[in-house]
Coordinates of C-alpha atoms in Angstrom, one line a residue:
M49 CA -35.4 -19.4 18.4
P50 CA -34.7 -20.6 21.5
F51 CA -30.8 -21.3 20.8
L52 CA -30.3 -18.2 19.8
S53 CA -32.0 -16.9 22.8
G54 CA -29.8 -15.1 26.2
G55 CA -25.9 -15.3 24.7
S56 CA -26.2 -17.7 21.9
Y57 CA -25.8 -15.0 19.4
W58 CA -21.8 -15.8 20.1
W59 CA -22.5 -18.7 17.8
Y60 CA -23.2 -15.7 14.8
L61 CA -19.4 -15.0 15.5
V62 CA -18.5 -19.2 14.8
P63 CA -17.5 -19.3 11.4
G64 CA -15.9 -15.6 10.9
L65 CA -13.5 -17.0 13.8
A66 CA -13.5 -20.3 12.5
L67 CA -11.7 -18.6 9.0
L68 CA -9.5 -16.3 10.9
T69 CA -8.0 -19.2 12.9
I70 CA -7.2 -20.8 9.8
I71 CA -6.4 -18.7 7.1
I72 CA -4.7 -16.2 9.1
L73 CA -4.1 -17.7 12.9
V74 CA -2.3 -20.7 11.8
P75 CA -0.2 -20.3 9.3
L76 CA 0.9 -17.3 11.7
V77 CA 1.3 -19.3 13.9
W78 CA 3.2 -22.0 11.4
N79 CA 5.2 -19.2 9.8
V80 CA 6.6 -18.1 13.3
Y81 CA 8.2 -21.3 14.2
L82 CA 9.8 -22.4 10.4
S83 CA 11.7 -18.8 11.3
F84 CA 13.4 -20.8 13.8
T85 CA 14.1 -24.0 11.5
D86 CA 16.3 -25.2 8.4
Y87 CA 13.2 -26.2 6.7
R88 CA 13.7 -27.5 2.7
G89 CA 10.1 -27.7 2.0
I90 CA 10.5 -31.8 1.8
I91 CA 12.3 -33.6 5.3
A92 CA 10.9 -32.6 8.6
P93 CA 12.0 -29.1 9.7
R94 CA 15.2 -28.8 11.7
W95 CA 14.9 -26.7 15.0
T96 CA 17.7 -23.9 14.4
G97 CA 17.2 -21.3 17.2
L98 CA 18.0 -18.1 16.5
D99 CA 20.5 -18.5 13.2
N100 CA 17.7 -17.3 10.8
W101 CA 17.1 -14.5 12.9
T102 CA 21.6 -13.9 13.3
R103 CA 22.2 -14.3 9.3
L104 CA 19.2 -11.9 8.7
F105 CA 20.0 -8.5 10.7
Q106 CA 23.7 -9.3 8.8
D107 CA 21.8 -10.0 5.1
E108 CA 22.9 -6.8 3.2
R109 CA 20.3 -7.4 0.9
F110 CA 17.5 -7.6 3.4
W111 CA 18.4 -4.4 4.6
L112 CA 17.9 -3.2 1.2
S113 CA 14.5 -4.6 0.8
F114 CA 13.6 -2.5 3.6
R115 CA 15.4 0.4 1.8
N116 CA 12.9 -0.1 -1.5
S117 CA 10.3 -0.2 0.9
V118 CA 10.6 3.6 1.7
A119 CA 10.3 4.1 -2.0
M120 CA 7.3 2.4 -2.3
I121 CA 6.0 4.5 0.7
L122 CA 6.5 7.5 -1.6
A123 CA 5.2 5.9 -4.4
M124 CA 2.1 4.9 -3.0
V125 CA 1.6 6.7 0.3
I126 CA 2.9 10.3 0.4
V127 CA 2.7 11.0 -3.3
P128 CA -0.9 9.3 -3.7
T129 CA -2.1 11.2 -1.0
L130 CA -0.9 14.7 -1.7
L131 CA -2.1 14.1 -4.9
G132 CA -5.5 12.4 -4.0
L133 CA -6.1 15.7 -1.4
V134 CA -5.8 18.1 -3.9
V135 CA -7.7 15.8 -6.7
A136 CA -10.6 14.9 -4.6
A137 CA -11.2 18.7 -3.6
A138 CA -10.8 19.7 -7.1
L139 CA -13.2 17.6 -8.6
F140 CA -15.5 18.3 -5.0
D141 CA -15.2 22.4 -4.6
V142 CA -14.3 23.3 -8.3
I143 CA -15.2 20.6 -11.0
G144 CA -18.3 20.0 -9.3
R145 CA -19.7 23.0 -8.4
K146 CA -18.9 24.6 -11.9
F147 CA -20.0 21.4 -14.0
G148 CA -22.2 19.3 -12.0
G149 CA -21.9 16.3 -10.0
R150 CA -21.8 13.8 -13.1
T151 CA -19.2 15.4 -14.4
A152 CA -17.1 15.2 -10.9
S153 CA -18.3 11.0 -10.3
F154 CA -17.3 11.1 -14.4
L155 CA -13.7 11.9 -13.3
R156 CA -14.0 10.3 -9.9
A157 CA -14.1 7.0 -11.9
T158 CA -11.5 7.9 -14.2
Y159 CA -9.2 8.0 -11.8
Y160 CA -10.5 4.8 -9.7
L161 CA -9.9 2.4 -13.1
P162 CA -6.6 1.0 -12.6
Q163 CA -7.5 0.0 -9.1
I164 CA -10.3 -2.2 -10.5
L165 CA -7.4 -3.5 -12.5
P166 CA -5.2 -6.6 -10.9
S167 CA -1.9 -5.2 -10.0
V168 CA -0.1 -8.3 -12.2
I169 CA -2.3 -6.8 -15.0
A170 CA -1.6 -3.2 -14.5
A171 CA 2.2 -3.9 -14.3
I172 CA 2.0 -6.1 -17.7
V173 CA 0.5 -3.5 -19.4
I174 CA 2.8 -1.2 -18.1
G175 CA 6.0 -3.4 -19.0
W176 CA 4.8 -3.5 -22.9
I177 CA 4.8 0.7 -22.7
L178 CA 8.4 0.7 -21.2
R179 CA 10.4 -2.2 -23.2
P180 CA 13.2 -1.1 -24.5
E181 CA 12.8 -2.4 -28.2
N182 CA 9.5 -1.1 -29.4
G183 CA 8.1 -0.1 -26.2
A184 CA 4.9 3.1 -26.4
L185 CA 7.7 5.1 -24.5
N186 CA 10.9 5.1 -26.4
T187 CA 8.7 5.4 -29.6
I188 CA 7.5 8.1 -28.4
L189 CA 10.8 9.7 -27.3
Q190 CA 12.3 9.1 -31.3
A191 CA 9.0 10.6 -32.6
V192 CA 9.9 13.6 -30.8
G193 CA 13.9 14.3 -31.5
L194 CA 14.3 12.6 -27.9
G195 CA 15.5 9.2 -28.8
G196 CA 18.8 10.2 -26.8
L197 CA 16.6 9.8 -23.5
A198 CA 15.2 6.3 -24.7
G199 CA 17.1 3.7 -22.4
S200 CA 15.5 0.6 -21.1
W201 CA 13.9 1.5 -17.6
L202 CA 13.4 -1.5 -16.2
G203 CA 16.5 -3.2 -17.2
D204 CA 18.6 -0.1 -15.6
P205 CA 19.4 -0.1 -12.0
Q206 CA 19.7 3.4 -11.9
T207 CA 16.1 3.5 -13.6
A208 CA 14.1 0.4 -12.8
L209 CA 12.9 1.6 -9.0
G210 CA 12.0 4.9 -10.3
S211 CA 9.6 3.3 -13.0
I212 CA 8.0 1.1 -11.1
M213 CA 7.5 3.9 -8.3
V214 CA 5.5 5.9 -11.3
V215 CA 3.5 2.6 -12.3
L216 CA 2.4 2.4 -8.5
V217 CA 1.7 6.2 -8.5
W218 CA -0.6 5.7 -12.0
I219 CA -2.3 2.3 -9.9
Q220 CA -2.9 3.8 -6.5
I221 CA -4.0 7.6 -6.4
G222 CA -7.5 6.0 -7.9
Y223 CA -8.3 4.9 -4.0
P224 CA -7.4 8.5 -1.9
V225 CA -9.3 10.4 -4.7
V226 CA -12.7 8.2 -4.2
I227 CA -12.3 8.0 0.0
F228 CA -11.5 11.6 0.2
M229 CA -14.7 12.6 -1.8
A230 CA -16.8 10.3 -0.2
A231 CA -15.4 12.4 3.0
L232 CA -16.5 15.6 1.4
E233 CA -19.8 15.2 1.1
R234 CA -20.4 15.2 4.6
V235 CA -19.0 18.9 4.0
D236 CA -21.7 21.5 4.7
P237 CA -21.2 23.1 0.8
E238 CA -22.4 26.6 3.2
L239 CA -19.1 26.4 4.7
Y240 CA -17.8 27.1 1.1
E241 CA -20.2 29.5 0.3
A242 CA -19.6 31.4 2.9
A243 CA -15.4 31.1 2.7
E244 CA -15.9 32.2 -0.9
I245 CA -18.2 35.5 0.3
D246 CA -15.3 36.2 2.1
G247 CA -12.9 36.5 -0.5
A248 CA -11.2 33.0 -0.2
G249 CA -9.7 31.9 -3.0
W250 CA -9.6 27.5 -3.4
F251 CA -5.7 27.2 -1.9
R252 CA -7.4 29.2 1.2
R253 CA -10.5 27.2 1.6
F254 CA -8.9 23.9 0.7
A255 CA -6.3 25.1 4.3
A256 CA -9.4 26.3 5.9
I257 CA -12.1 23.6 5.3
T258 CA -11.2 20.6 3.6
L259 CA -8.0 19.1 5.7
P260 CA -9.6 19.5 8.7
M261 CA -12.4 17.9 8.0
I262 CA -11.4 14.9 6.2
R263 CA -9.0 14.5 8.8
P264 CA -10.0 10.5 9.6
E265 CA -9.9 10.1 6.1
V266 CA -6.7 10.7 6.3
F267 CA -5.5 8.6 8.6
V268 CA -7.0 5.7 7.2
V269 CA -5.7 6.1 3.4
A270 CA -2.7 6.8 4.8
L271 CA -2.5 3.2 7.3
T272 CA -3.8 1.3 4.3
C273 CA -1.3 2.6 1.6
T274 CA 1.7 2.2 4.1
I275 CA 0.4 -1.6 4.9
A276 CA 0.3 -2.3 0.8
A277 CA 3.5 -0.2 0.2
L278 CA 5.2 -2.4 3.0
K279 CA 4.1 -5.9 1.5
V280 CA 3.7 -5.1 -2.3
F281 CA 4.4 -8.1 -4.6
G282 CA 2.5 -8.1 -8.1
P283 CA 4.1 -5.6 -10.0
V284 CA 7.8 -6.1 -8.7
Y285 CA 7.3 -9.5 -9.5
A286 CA 5.7 -8.9 -13.0
L287 CA 8.1 -6.2 -14.1
T288 CA 11.3 -6.7 -12.7
G289 CA 11.4 -10.1 -10.4
G290 CA 13.6 -7.8 -8.4
G291 CA 16.1 -6.9 -10.3
P292 CA 18.0 -6.0 -12.6
N293 CA 20.6 -6.6 -9.4
F294 CA 18.3 -6.8 -6.7
A295 CA 17.9 -3.2 -7.7
T296 CA 13.8 -3.2 -7.2
I297 CA 14.1 -6.0 -4.3
V298 CA 11.4 -5.5 -1.9
P299 CA 10.7 -7.8 1.6
S300 CA 7.7 -9.4 0.4
Y301 CA 9.0 -10.6 -3.0
Y302 CA 12.8 -11.4 -0.9
S303 CA 10.7 -14.5 1.1
Y304 CA 9.1 -15.1 -2.3
S305 CA 12.1 -15.7 -3.9
Q306 CA 13.6 -17.6 -0.4
F307 CA 10.7 -19.8 -0.4
F308 CA 10.2 -21.3 -3.6
Q309 CA 13.4 -20.2 -5.8
S310 CA 16.1 -20.9 -2.9
Q311 CA 14.5 -23.8 -0.8
Q312 CA 15.1 -21.8 2.0
V313 CA 11.9 -22.0 3.7
G314 CA 13.4 -21.6 6.8
Y315 CA 14.5 -18.4 5.7
G316 CA 12.1 -17.0 3.8
A317 CA 9.8 -17.9 6.9
A318 CA 12.1 -15.4 8.9
I319 CA 11.8 -12.4 6.7
A320 CA 8.0 -12.8 6.0
T321 CA 7.9 -12.4 10.1
A322 CA 10.1 -9.6 10.2
L323 CA 7.7 -7.7 7.8
T324 CA 4.3 -8.8 9.6
V325 CA 6.1 -7.3 13.0
V326 CA 7.1 -3.9 11.3
I327 CA 3.3 -3.5 9.5
V328 CA 2.3 -4.6 13.2
V329 CA 4.3 -1.9 15.1
V330 CA 3.7 1.0 12.0
S331 CA 0.1 0.3 12.7
V332 CA -0.6 0.6 16.1
L333 CA 2.1 4.1 15.4
F334 CA -0.6 5.6 13.4
V335 CA -3.8 4.8 15.6
W336 CA -2.0 6.0 18.4
A337 CA -1.1 9.2 16.4
Q338 CA -5.1 9.5 14.9
N339 CA -6.6 9.0 18.5
R340 CA -3.7 11.8 19.6
A341 CA -5.0 14.5 17.0
E342 CA -8.9 13.2 18.3
R343 CA -7.9 14.3 21.7
K344 CA -6.2 17.5 21.2
E345 CA -8.9 18.2 18.4
S346 CA -11.9 18.0 21.2
E347 CA -9.9 20.1 23.9
R348 CA -10.5 23.0 21.6

């Protein structure tokens, strides 16, 4: 086809570039512009300079939302990644070898099942379980004689954030399990057999073989889960709405509340822009750390 000869293969990139521009770049530039304006969503934006940003850095609720993001990172990155490593290694090195690949694959799918559900649907189901009056958790506690531990799990500022963290661990753990098990497929099984013959136990095989072989996938999982934790929205929206008393507020929900509840679009745009900057910085740091680790590995 003559029109595809030479350098005209660039035409294949036009649809993707057009979608990128319309869906990502234009809204991003517009959002950054709005962060320097006073805009209520009705009349035209009025330029206010750095007023929104000055307010942002003095806003205790904004800093509280980022402190809660640290808890989200614990629940969506650190705990699922560590548990995912152990579970994937156990499914591959123990369950798969003793009970067959089908059993390991079935269990892997079971762990991944919460990822299939939309996060809002999963949060609603958990919300039913955690209801203070007739929720399953309080009912079970009362049935086994531990009624004194029952409480309003999502309505108490002392327990609301922890309850959401448990939900997020349950939702998130299947993702690293699937990624790590896929990575382990490229590991030569003879390495495990040789290590076992030499007397290495499961933990020793895990530390000496599994971890070094799937290090690139660990970086990928950590990066993608960190980004997801920083912009988590669905479970907070469905379970607590940032409450009680802002105990579960996170940056994405705080930005949403300013946009659609308080009608302070300019300030909400400033929050969203600040969150975008943090995500970009974190991504660059992760990529830099991964490249550095790979260079050190290649120099050995």
